[in-house]
Amino acid sequence: MIGMQQIHGSYVVRVSQKDDGKIIENCDGLISNDPKVTLLVRVADCLPISLVDKKTHSFGLIHAGWRGLDKGIIKKAIDLMQKELRIKNSDLKISIGPHICQKHYEVGRDVFSKFTKYPEALLQKNNKLFLDLAKIAELQLINNGVKKENIKISKTCTFEGPSLPSFRRSKTSERILVKLNI
Ligand SMILES: [Zn+2]
């Protein structure tokens, strides 16, 4: 199993069996085509995004909150999969796991204004501002050649689920572990 340090950056690394047991530093995305590898991400409110291409046996796992989305981690991961693993963007199947939903994700004006090019992901209500992280991710995926019908988004909100860790709800150090291998 291979994990990542998760610093809300956009650095994506290709890994293989020789990295087994490591936590890759300064890293928020891993890609591989090594069937012996299992990728690991830890989340509590942020998006766990898995990318799979069965044709080339390639897979990737991303940790993304608003910072990572703003820094373009989705594009960086897809570009690296294309360059290193020869995937076609239109073949990618995406799954976004449990995360904080829009109505529980209030943000400040500074964060809100970074995403004005994704109006479908923005909500203003009672002088409060809310972001839909999964919608931003979906729009960025589509902008990078992923087919809409190949994107699955979990409806489970970490903030609402008392059995799930939510940093917003309880400042917890617990995390959901999402594993990916093929
Ligand atoms: Zn919610």
Short mmCIF file of C-alpha atoms and ligand atoms in Angstrom, two decimals:
data_model
loop_
_atom_site.label_atom_id
_atom_site.label_comp_id
_atom_site.label_asym_id
_atom_site.label_seq_id
_atom_site.Cartn_x
_atom_site.Cartn_y
_atom_site.Cartn_z
CA MET A 1 0.00 0.00 0.00
CA ILE A 2 1.16 3.49 -0.85
CA GLY A 3 -0.09 6.65 0.82
CA MET A 4 0.51 10.36 0.45
CA GLN A 5 1.31 13.15 2.83
CA GLN A 6 -1.63 15.31 1.61
CA ILE A 7 -0.70 18.95 1.92
CA HIS A 8 -3.55 20.44 -0.19
CA GLY A 9 -1.16 20.85 -3.09
CA SER A 10 -1.30 19.64 -6.67
CA TYR A 11 1.77 17.41 -6.91
CA VAL A 12 0.99 14.02 -8.50
CA VAL A 13 3.45 11.11 -8.48
CA ARG A 14 3.63 7.87 -10.46
CA VAL A 15 4.34 4.92 -8.19
CA SER A 16 5.08 1.22 -8.50
CA GLN A 17 5.68 -1.79 -6.30
CA LYS A 18 9.08 -0.46 -5.20
CA ASP A 19 7.21 2.31 -3.34
CA ASP A 20 5.16 -0.17 -1.29
CA GLY A 21 4.79 0.91 2.33
CA LYS A 22 5.76 4.51 1.64
CA ILE A 23 3.96 7.77 2.29
CA ILE A 24 4.92 9.99 -0.64
CA GLU A 25 5.88 13.47 0.63
CA ASN A 26 4.25 16.74 -0.42
CA CYS A 27 1.88 14.74 -2.56
CA ASP A 28 -1.90 14.80 -3.12
CA GLY A 29 -2.23 12.46 -6.08
CA LEU A 30 -0.85 9.05 -7.02
CA ILE A 31 -1.04 7.20 -10.33
CA SER A 32 0.09 3.71 -11.32
CA ASN A 33 -0.38 0.84 -13.74
CA ASP A 34 1.23 -1.71 -11.46
CA PRO A 35 -1.32 -4.41 -10.49
CA LYS A 36 0.63 -5.13 -7.29
CA VAL A 37 0.05 -1.62 -6.01
CA THR A 38 -2.77 -0.39 -3.76
CA LEU A 39 -3.20 3.37 -3.44
CA LEU A 40 -4.50 4.97 -0.29
CA VAL A 41 -6.10 8.33 0.47
CA ARG A 42 -7.40 9.69 3.81
CA VAL A 43 -10.25 12.18 3.82
CA ALA A 44 -12.63 13.98 6.15
CA ASP A 45 -14.75 16.40 4.04
CA CYS A 46 -12.33 16.70 1.10
CA LEU A 47 -12.93 14.76 -2.11
CA PRO A 48 -11.42 11.32 -2.62
CA ILE A 49 -11.31 10.98 -6.42
CA SER A 50 -10.42 7.71 -8.11
CA LEU A 51 -9.60 7.46 -11.81
CA VAL A 52 -9.53 4.11 -13.60
CA ASP A 53 -8.78 3.11 -17.18
CA LYS A 54 -9.37 -0.58 -17.76
CA LYS A 55 -7.82 -0.55 -21.26
CA THR A 56 -4.34 0.33 -20.01
CA HIS A 57 -4.85 -1.07 -16.46
CA SER A 58 -4.10 2.39 -15.11
CA PHE A 59 -5.45 3.98 -11.98
CA GLY A 60 -5.05 7.08 -9.91
CA LEU A 61 -6.22 8.49 -6.60
CA ILE A 62 -6.49 12.17 -5.68
CA HIS A 63 -7.09 14.08 -2.46
CA ALA A 64 -8.77 17.41 -3.32
CA GLY A 65 -10.27 20.22 -1.31
CA TRP A 66 -10.78 23.72 -2.67
CA ARG A 67 -7.03 24.40 -2.67
CA GLY A 68 -6.22 21.36 -4.78
CA LEU A 69 -9.07 22.09 -7.19
CA ASP A 70 -7.92 25.70 -7.47
CA LYS A 71 -4.35 24.55 -8.16
CA GLY A 72 -5.53 22.22 -10.93
CA ILE A 73 -4.70 18.84 -9.39
CA ILE A 74 -7.31 17.09 -11.56
CA LYS A 75 -5.74 18.32 -14.79
CA LYS A 76 -2.26 17.50 -13.51
CA ALA A 77 -3.26 13.93 -12.64
CA ILE A 78 -4.98 13.33 -15.98
CA ASP A 79 -2.09 14.88 -17.94
CA LEU A 80 0.39 12.65 -16.11
CA MET A 81 -1.74 9.53 -16.75
CA GLN A 82 -1.84 10.48 -20.42
CA LYS A 83 1.89 11.09 -20.67
CA GLU A 84 3.17 8.21 -18.53
CA LEU A 85 0.46 5.58 -18.84
CA ARG A 86 -0.90 6.37 -22.31
CA ILE A 87 -4.52 6.58 -21.23
CA LYS A 88 -7.20 8.30 -23.29
CA ASN A 89 -9.14 10.83 -21.23
CA SER A 90 -12.44 9.68 -22.71
CA ASP A 91 -11.81 6.14 -21.38
CA LEU A 92 -11.41 7.25 -17.75
CA LYS A 93 -14.01 6.12 -15.20
CA ILE A 94 -14.20 8.41 -12.19
CA SER A 95 -15.59 7.85 -8.73
CA ILE A 96 -15.85 10.60 -6.13
CA GLY A 97 -16.36 9.21 -2.63
CA PRO A 98 -18.09 10.64 0.48
CA HIS A 99 -17.33 14.34 1.05
CA ILE A 100 -18.93 17.44 2.53
CA CYS A 101 -22.03 18.53 0.59
CA GLN A 102 -22.69 22.03 -0.65
CA LYS A 103 -25.19 23.04 2.02
CA HIS A 104 -22.67 22.25 4.77
CA TYR A 105 -19.68 23.80 3.03
CA GLU A 106 -19.83 27.49 3.80
CA VAL A 107 -16.81 29.45 2.64
CA GLY A 108 -15.52 33.00 2.79
CA ARG A 109 -15.71 35.50 -0.05
CA ASP A 110 -12.01 34.95 -0.88
CA VAL A 111 -12.48 31.22 -1.53
CA PHE A 112 -15.86 31.69 -3.24
CA SER A 113 -14.43 34.20 -5.70
CA LYS A 114 -11.78 31.75 -6.90
CA PHE A 115 -14.49 29.61 -8.50
CA THR A 116 -16.69 32.15 -10.29
CA LYS A 117 -16.06 30.36 -13.58
CA TYR A 118 -18.08 27.43 -12.18
CA PRO A 119 -21.43 29.16 -11.43
CA GLU A 120 -23.23 25.79 -11.15
CA ALA A 121 -21.09 25.01 -8.09
CA LEU A 122 -21.83 28.27 -6.24
CA LEU A 123 -24.69 29.10 -3.90
CA GLN A 124 -25.47 32.37 -2.12
CA LYS A 125 -28.13 32.15 0.57
CA ASN A 126 -28.98 34.45 3.50
CA ASN A 127 -25.74 36.36 2.99
CA LYS A 128 -23.78 33.12 3.22
CA LEU A 129 -21.63 31.56 0.53
CA PHE A 130 -21.44 27.85 -0.22
CA LEU A 131 -19.30 25.73 -2.55
CA ASP A 132 -20.07 22.39 -4.18
CA LEU A 133 -16.64 20.77 -4.35
CA ALA A 134 -17.85 17.70 -6.25
CA LYS A 135 -19.54 19.86 -8.88
CA ILE A 136 -16.32 21.83 -9.41
CA ALA A 137 -14.44 18.54 -9.76
CA GLU A 138 -17.04 17.21 -12.22
CA LEU A 139 -16.81 20.35 -14.38
CA GLN A 140 -13.00 20.22 -14.35
CA LEU A 141 -13.06 16.53 -15.30
CA ILE A 142 -15.40 17.25 -18.22
CA ASN A 143 -13.18 20.19 -19.28
CA ASN A 144 -10.33 17.68 -19.41
CA GLY A 145 -12.06 15.24 -21.72
CA VAL A 146 -13.76 12.91 -19.25
CA LYS A 147 -17.28 11.88 -20.27
CA LYS A 148 -20.05 13.02 -17.94
CA GLU A 149 -21.59 9.55 -17.91
CA ASN A 150 -18.27 8.15 -16.66
CA ILE A 151 -18.34 10.22 -13.46
CA LYS A 152 -19.99 8.79 -10.33
CA ILE A 153 -20.44 11.05 -7.32
CA SER A 154 -21.29 9.74 -3.84
CA LYS A 155 -24.33 11.38 -2.25
CA THR A 156 -23.02 10.69 1.25
CA CYS A 157 -22.11 13.83 3.17
CA THR A 158 -19.35 13.41 5.75
CA PHE A 159 -20.73 16.31 7.81
CA GLU A 160 -24.18 14.69 8.11
CA GLY A 161 -23.12 11.10 8.65
CA PRO A 162 -22.44 10.73 12.38
CA SER A 163 -20.46 7.59 11.64
CA LEU A 164 -18.17 9.41 9.21
CA PRO A 165 -15.31 11.70 10.22
CA SER A 166 -15.87 15.36 9.36
CA PHE A 167 -13.21 17.96 10.07
CA ARG A 168 -15.80 20.71 9.83
CA ARG A 169 -18.16 19.05 12.29
CA SER A 170 -15.75 18.01 15.00
CA LYS A 171 -12.14 19.02 14.10
CA THR A 172 -11.48 15.31 14.22
CA SER A 173 -8.16 13.70 13.36
CA GLU A 174 -10.06 10.62 12.13
CA ARG A 175 -10.19 10.01 8.40
CA ILE A 176 -12.05 7.81 5.95
CA LEU A 177 -9.57 5.53 4.21
CA VAL A 178 -10.20 4.98 0.53
CA LYS A 179 -8.17 2.24 -1.14
CA LEU A 180 -7.79 1.66 -4.84
CA ASN A 181 -6.22 -1.10 -6.87
CA ILE A 182 -7.16 -2.95 -10.03
ZN ZN B 1 -24.14 17.83 4.14
#
